[in-house]
mmCIF file with all atom_site columns, N, CA and C in Angstrom:
data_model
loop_
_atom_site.group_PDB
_atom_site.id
_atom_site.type_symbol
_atom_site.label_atom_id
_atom_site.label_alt_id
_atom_site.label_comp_id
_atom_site.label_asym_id
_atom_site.label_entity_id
_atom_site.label_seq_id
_atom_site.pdbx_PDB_ins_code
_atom_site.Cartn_x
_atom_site.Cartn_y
_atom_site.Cartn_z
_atom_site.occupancy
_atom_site.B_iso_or_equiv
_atom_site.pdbx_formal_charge
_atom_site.auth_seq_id
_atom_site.auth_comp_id
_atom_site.auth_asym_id
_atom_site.auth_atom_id
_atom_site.pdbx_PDB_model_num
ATOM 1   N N  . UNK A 1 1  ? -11.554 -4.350  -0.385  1.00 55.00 ? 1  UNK A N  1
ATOM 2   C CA . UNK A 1 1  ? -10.348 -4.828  0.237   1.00 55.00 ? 1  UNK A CA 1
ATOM 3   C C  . UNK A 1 1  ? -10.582 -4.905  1.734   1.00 55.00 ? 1  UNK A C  1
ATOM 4   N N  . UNK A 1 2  ? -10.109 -5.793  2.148   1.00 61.00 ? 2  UNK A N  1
ATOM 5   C CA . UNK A 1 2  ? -10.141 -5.979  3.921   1.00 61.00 ? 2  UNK A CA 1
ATOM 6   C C  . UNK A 1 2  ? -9.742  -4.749  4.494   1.00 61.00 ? 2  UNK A C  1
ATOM 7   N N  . UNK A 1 3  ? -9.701  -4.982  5.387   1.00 72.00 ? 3  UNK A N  1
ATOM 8   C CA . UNK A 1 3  ? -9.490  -3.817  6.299   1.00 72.00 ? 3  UNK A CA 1
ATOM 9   C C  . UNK A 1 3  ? -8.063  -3.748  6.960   1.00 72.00 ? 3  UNK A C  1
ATOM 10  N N  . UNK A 1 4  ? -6.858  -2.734  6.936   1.00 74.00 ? 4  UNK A N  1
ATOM 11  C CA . UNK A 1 4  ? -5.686  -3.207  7.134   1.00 74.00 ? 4  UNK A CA 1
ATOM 12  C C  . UNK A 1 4  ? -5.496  -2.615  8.803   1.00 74.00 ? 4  UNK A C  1
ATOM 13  N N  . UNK A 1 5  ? -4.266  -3.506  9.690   1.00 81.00 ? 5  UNK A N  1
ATOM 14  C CA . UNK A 1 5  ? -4.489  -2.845  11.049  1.00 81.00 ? 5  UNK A CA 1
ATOM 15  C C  . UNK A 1 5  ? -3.157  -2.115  10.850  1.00 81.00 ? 5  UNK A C  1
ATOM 16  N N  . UNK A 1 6  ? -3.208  -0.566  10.456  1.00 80.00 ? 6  UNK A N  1
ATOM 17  C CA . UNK A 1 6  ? -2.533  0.581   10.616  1.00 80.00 ? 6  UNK A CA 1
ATOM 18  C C  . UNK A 1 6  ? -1.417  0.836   11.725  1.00 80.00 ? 6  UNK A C  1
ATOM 19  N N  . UNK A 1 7  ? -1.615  0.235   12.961  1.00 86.00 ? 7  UNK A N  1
ATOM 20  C CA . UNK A 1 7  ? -0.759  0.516   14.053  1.00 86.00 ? 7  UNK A CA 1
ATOM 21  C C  . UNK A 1 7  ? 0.798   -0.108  13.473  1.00 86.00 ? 7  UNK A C  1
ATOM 22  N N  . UNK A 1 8  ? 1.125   -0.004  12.621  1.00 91.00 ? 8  UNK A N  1
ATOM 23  C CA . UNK A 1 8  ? 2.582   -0.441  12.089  1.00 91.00 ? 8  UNK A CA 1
ATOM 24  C C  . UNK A 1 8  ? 2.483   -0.630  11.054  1.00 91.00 ? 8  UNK A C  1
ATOM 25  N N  . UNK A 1 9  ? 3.999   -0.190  10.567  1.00 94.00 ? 9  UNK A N  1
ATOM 26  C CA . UNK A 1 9  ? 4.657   -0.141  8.893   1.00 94.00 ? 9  UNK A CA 1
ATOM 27  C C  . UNK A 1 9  ? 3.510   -1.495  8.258   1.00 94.00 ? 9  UNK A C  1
ATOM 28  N N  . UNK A 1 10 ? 3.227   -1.244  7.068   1.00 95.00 ? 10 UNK A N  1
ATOM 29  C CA . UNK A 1 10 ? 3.174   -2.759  6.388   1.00 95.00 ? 10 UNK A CA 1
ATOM 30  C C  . UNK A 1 10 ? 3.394   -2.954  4.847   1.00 95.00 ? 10 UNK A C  1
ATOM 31  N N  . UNK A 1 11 ? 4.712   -3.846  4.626   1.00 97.00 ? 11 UNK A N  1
ATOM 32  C CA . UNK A 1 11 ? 5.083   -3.856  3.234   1.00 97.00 ? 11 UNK A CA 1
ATOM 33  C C  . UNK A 1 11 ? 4.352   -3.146  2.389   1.00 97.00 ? 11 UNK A C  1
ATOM 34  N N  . UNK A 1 12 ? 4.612   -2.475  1.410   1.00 97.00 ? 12 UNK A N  1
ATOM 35  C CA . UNK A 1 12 ? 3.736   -2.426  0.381   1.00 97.00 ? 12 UNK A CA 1
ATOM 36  C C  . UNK A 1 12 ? 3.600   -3.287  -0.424  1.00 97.00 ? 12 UNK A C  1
ATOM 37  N N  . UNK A 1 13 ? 4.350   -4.491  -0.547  1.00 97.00 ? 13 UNK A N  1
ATOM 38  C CA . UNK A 1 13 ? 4.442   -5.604  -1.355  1.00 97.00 ? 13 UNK A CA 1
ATOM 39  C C  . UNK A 1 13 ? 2.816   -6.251  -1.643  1.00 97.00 ? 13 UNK A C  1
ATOM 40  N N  . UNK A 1 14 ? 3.006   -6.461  0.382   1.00 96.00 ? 14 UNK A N  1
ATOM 41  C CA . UNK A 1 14 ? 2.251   -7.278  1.051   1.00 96.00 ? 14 UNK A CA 1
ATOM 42  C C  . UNK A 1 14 ? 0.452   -6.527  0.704   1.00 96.00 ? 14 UNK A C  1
ATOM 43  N N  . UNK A 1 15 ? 0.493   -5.318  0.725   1.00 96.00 ? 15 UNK A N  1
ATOM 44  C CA . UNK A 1 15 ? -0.935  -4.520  0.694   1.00 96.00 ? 15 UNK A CA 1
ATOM 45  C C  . UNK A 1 15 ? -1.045  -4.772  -0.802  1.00 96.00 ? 15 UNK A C  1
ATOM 46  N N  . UNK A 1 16 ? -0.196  -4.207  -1.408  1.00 97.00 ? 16 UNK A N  1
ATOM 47  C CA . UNK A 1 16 ? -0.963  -4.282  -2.761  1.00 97.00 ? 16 UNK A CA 1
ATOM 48  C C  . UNK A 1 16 ? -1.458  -5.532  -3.585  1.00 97.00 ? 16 UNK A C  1
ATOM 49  N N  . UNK A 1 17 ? -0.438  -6.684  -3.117  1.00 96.00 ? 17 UNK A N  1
ATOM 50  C CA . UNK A 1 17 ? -0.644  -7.847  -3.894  1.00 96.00 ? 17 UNK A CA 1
ATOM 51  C C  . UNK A 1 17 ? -2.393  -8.423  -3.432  1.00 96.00 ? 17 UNK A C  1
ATOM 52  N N  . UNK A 1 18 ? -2.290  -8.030  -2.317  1.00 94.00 ? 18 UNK A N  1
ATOM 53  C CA . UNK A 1 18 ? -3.968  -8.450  -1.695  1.00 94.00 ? 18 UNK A CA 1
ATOM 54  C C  . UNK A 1 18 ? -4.869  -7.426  -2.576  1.00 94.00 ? 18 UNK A C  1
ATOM 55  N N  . UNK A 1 19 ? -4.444  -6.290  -2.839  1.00 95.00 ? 19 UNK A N  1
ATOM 56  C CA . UNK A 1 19 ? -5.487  -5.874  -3.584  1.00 95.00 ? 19 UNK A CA 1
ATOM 57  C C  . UNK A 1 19 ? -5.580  -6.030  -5.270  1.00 95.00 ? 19 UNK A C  1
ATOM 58  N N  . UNK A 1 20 ? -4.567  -6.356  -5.535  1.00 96.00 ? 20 UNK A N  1
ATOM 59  C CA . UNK A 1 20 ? -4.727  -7.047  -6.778  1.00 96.00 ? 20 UNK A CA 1
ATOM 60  C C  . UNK A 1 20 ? -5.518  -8.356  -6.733  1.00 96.00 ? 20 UNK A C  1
ATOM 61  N N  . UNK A 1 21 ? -5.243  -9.378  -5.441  1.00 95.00 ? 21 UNK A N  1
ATOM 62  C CA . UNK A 1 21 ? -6.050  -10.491 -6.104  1.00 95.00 ? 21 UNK A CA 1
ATOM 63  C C  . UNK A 1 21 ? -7.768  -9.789  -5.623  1.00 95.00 ? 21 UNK A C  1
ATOM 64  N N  . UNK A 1 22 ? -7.904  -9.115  -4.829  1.00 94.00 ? 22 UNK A N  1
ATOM 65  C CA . UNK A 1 22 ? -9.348  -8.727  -4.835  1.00 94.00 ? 22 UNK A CA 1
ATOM 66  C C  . UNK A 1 22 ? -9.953  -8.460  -5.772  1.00 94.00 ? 22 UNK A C  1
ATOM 67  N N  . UNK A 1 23 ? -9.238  -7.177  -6.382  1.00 94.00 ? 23 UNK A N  1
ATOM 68  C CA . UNK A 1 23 ? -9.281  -6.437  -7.655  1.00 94.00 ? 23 UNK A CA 1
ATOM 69  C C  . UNK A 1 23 ? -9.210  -6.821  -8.766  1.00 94.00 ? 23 UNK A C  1
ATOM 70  N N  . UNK A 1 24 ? -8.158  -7.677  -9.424  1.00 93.00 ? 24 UNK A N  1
ATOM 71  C CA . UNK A 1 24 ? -7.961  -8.226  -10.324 1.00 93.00 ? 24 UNK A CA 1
ATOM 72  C C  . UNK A 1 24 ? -8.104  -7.511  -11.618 1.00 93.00 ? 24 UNK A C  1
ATOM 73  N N  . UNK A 1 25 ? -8.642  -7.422  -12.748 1.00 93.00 ? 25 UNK A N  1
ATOM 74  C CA . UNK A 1 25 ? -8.465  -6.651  -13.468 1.00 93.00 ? 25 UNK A CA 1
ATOM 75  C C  . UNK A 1 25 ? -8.972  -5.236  -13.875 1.00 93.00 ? 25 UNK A C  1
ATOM 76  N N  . UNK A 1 26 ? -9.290  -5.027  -12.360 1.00 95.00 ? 26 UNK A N  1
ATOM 77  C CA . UNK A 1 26 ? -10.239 -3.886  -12.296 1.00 95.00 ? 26 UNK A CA 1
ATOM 78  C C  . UNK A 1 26 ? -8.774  -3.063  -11.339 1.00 95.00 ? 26 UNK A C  1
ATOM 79  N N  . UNK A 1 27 ? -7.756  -3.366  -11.196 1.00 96.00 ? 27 UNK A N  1
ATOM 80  C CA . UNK A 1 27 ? -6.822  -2.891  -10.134 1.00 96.00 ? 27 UNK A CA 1
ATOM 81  C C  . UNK A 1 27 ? -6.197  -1.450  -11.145 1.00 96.00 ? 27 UNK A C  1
ATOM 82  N N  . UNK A 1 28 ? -5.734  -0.819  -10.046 1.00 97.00 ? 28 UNK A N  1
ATOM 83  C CA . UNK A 1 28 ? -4.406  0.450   -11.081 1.00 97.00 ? 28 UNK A CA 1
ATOM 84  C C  . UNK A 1 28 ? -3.398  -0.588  -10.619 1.00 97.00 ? 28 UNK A C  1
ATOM 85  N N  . UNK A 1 29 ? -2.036  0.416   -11.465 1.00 97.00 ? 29 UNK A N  1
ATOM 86  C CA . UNK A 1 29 ? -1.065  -0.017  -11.027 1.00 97.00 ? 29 UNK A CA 1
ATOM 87  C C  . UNK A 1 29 ? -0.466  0.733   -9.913  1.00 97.00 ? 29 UNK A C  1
ATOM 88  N N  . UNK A 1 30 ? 0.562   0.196   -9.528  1.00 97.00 ? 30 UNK A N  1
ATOM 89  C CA . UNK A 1 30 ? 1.327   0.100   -8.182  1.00 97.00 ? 30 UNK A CA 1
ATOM 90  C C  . UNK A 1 30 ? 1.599   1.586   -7.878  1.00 97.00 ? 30 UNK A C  1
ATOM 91  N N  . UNK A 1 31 ? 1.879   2.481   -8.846  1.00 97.00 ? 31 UNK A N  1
ATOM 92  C CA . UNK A 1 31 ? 2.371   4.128   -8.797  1.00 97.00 ? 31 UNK A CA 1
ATOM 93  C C  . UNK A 1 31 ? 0.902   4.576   -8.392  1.00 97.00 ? 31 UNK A C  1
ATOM 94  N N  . UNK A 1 32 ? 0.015   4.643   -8.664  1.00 97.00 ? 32 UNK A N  1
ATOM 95  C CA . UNK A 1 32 ? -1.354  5.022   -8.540  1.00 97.00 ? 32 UNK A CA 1
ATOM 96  C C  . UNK A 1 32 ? -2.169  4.371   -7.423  1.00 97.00 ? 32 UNK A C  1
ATOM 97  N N  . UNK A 1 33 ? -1.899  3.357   -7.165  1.00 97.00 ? 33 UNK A N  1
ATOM 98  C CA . UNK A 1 33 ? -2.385  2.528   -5.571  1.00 97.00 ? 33 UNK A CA 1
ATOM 99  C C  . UNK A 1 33 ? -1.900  3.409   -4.573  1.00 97.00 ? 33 UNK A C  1
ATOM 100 N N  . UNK A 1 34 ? -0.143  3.488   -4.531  1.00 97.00 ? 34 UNK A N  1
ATOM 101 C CA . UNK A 1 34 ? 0.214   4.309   -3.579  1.00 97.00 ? 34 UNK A CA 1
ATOM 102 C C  . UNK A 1 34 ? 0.080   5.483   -3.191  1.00 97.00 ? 34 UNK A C  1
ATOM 103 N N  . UNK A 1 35 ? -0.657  6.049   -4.788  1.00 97.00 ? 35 UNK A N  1
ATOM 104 C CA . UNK A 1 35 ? -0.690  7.528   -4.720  1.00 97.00 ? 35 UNK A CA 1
ATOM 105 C C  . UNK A 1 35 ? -2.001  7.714   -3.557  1.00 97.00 ? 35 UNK A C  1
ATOM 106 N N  . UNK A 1 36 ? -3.027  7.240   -4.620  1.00 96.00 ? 36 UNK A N  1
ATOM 107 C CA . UNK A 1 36 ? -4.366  7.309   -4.341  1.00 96.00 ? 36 UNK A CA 1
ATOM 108 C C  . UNK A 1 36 ? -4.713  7.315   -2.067  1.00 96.00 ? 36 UNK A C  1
ATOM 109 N N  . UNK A 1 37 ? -3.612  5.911   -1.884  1.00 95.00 ? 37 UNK A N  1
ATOM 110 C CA . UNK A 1 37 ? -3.826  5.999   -0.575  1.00 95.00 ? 37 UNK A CA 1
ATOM 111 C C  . UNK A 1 37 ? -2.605  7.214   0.069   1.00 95.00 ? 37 UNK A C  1
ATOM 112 N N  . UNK A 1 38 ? -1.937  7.712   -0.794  1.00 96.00 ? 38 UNK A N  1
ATOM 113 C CA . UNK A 1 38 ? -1.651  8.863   -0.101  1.00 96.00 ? 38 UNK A CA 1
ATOM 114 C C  . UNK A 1 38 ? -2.407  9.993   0.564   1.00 96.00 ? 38 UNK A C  1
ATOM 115 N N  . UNK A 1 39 ? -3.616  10.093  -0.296  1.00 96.00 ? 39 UNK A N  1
ATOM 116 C CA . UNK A 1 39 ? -4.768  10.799  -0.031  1.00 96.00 ? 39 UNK A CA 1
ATOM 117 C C  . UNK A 1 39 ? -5.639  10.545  1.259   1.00 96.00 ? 39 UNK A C  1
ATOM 118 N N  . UNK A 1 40 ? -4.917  9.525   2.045   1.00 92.00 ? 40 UNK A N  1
ATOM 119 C CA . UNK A 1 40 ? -6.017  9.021   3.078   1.00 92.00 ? 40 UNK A CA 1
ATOM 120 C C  . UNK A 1 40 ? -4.500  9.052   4.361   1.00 92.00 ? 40 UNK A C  1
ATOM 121 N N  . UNK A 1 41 ? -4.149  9.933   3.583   1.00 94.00 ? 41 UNK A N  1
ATOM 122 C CA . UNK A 1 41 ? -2.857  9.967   4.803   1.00 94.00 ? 41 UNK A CA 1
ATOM 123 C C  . UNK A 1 41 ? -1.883  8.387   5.129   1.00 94.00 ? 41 UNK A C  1
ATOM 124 N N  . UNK A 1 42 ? -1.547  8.138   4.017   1.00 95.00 ? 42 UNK A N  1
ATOM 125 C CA . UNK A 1 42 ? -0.886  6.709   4.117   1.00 95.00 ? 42 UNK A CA 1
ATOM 126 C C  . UNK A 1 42 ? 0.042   6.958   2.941   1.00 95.00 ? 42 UNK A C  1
ATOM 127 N N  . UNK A 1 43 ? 1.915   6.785   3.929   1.00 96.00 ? 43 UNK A N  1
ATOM 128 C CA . UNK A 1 43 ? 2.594   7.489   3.085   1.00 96.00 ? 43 UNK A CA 1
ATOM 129 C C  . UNK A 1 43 ? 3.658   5.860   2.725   1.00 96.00 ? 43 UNK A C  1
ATOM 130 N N  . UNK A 1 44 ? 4.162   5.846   2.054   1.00 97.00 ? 44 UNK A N  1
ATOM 131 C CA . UNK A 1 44 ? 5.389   5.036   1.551   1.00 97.00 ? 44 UNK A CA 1
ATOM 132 C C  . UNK A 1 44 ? 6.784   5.703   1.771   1.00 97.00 ? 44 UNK A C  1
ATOM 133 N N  . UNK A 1 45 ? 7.200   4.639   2.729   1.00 96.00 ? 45 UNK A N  1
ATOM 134 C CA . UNK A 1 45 ? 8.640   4.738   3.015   1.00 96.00 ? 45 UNK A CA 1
ATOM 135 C C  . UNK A 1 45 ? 9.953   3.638   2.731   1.00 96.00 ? 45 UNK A C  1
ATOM 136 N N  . UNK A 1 46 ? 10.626  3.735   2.193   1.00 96.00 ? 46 UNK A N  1
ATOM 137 C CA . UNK A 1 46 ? 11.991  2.855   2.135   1.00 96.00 ? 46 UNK A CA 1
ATOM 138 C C  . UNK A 1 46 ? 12.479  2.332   4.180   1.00 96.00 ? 46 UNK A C  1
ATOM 139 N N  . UNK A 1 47 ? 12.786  0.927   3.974   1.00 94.00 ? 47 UNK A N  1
ATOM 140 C CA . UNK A 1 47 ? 13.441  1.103   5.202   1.00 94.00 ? 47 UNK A CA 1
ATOM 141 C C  . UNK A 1 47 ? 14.879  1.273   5.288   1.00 94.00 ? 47 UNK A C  1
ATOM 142 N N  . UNK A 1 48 ? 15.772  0.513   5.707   1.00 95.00 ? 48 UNK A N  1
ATOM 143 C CA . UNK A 1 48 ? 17.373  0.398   5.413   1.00 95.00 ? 48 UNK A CA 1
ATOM 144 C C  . UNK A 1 48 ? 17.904  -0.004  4.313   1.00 95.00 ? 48 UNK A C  1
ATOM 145 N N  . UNK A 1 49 ? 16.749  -1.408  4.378   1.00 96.00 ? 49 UNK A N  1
ATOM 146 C CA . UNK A 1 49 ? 17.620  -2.432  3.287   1.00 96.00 ? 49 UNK A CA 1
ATOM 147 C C  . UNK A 1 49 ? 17.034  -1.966  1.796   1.00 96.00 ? 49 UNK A C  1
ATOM 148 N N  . UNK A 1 50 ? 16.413  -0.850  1.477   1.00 95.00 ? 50 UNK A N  1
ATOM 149 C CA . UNK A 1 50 ? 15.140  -0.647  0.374   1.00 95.00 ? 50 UNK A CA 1
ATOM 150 C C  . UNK A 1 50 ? 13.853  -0.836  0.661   1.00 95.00 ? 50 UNK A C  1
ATOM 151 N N  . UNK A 1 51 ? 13.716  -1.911  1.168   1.00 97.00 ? 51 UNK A N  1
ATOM 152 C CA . UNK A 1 51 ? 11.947  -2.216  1.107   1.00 97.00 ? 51 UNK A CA 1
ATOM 153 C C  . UNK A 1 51 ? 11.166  -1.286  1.454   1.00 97.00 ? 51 UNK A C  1
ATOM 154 N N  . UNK A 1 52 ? 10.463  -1.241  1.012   1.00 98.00 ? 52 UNK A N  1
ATOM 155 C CA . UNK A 1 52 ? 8.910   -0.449  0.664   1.00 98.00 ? 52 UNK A CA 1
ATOM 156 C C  . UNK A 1 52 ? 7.674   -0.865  2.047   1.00 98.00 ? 52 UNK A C  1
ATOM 157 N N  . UNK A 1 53 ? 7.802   0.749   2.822   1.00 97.00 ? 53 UNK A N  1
ATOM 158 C CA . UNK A 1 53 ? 6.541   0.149   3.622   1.00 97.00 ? 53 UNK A CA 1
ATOM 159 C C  . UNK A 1 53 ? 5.735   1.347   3.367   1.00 97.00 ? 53 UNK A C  1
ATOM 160 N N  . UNK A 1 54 ? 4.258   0.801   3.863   1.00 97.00 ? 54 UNK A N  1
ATOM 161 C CA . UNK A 1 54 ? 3.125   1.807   4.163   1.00 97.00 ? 54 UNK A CA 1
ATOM 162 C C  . UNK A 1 54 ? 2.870   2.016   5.317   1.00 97.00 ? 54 UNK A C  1
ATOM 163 N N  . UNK A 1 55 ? 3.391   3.401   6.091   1.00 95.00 ? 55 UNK A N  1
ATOM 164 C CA . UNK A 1 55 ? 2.529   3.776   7.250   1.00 95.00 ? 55 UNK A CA 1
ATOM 165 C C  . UNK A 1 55 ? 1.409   4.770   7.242   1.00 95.00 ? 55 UNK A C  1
ATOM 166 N N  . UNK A 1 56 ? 1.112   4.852   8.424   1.00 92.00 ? 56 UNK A N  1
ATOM 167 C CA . UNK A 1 56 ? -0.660  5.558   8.332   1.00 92.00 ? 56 UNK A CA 1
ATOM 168 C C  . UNK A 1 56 ? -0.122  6.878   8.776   1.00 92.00 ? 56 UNK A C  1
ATOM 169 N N  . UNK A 1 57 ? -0.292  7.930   8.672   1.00 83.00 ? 57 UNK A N  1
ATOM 170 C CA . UNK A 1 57 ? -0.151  8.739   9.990   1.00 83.00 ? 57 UNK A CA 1
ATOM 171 C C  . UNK A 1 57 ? -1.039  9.418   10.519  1.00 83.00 ? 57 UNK A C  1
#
């Protein structure tokens, strides 16, 4: 997967769908993507409206 620039929120929509088309049927799903990069200090947050972002910390 490319390399993402961390200095701000970024959808999770937006991250994972890129790593699905990289990945393709070699991908996890979406509960396990987020987890996994939890481990690298990259947490998932709701903003106001719901949406789903990934920041680094």
């Amino acid at each position: 997967m490319t390399e993402q620039d961390w200095s701000r929120p970024l959808p999770t929509r937006d991250v994972y769908s890129a790593y699905l088309v990289e990945y393709g049927a070699e991908a996890v799903d979406r509960e396990r993507f987020v987890r996994d990069l939890s481990r690298f200090g990259v947490q998932e947050e709701p903003d106001a409206e719901g949406r789903r972002f990934l920041t680094c910390l």
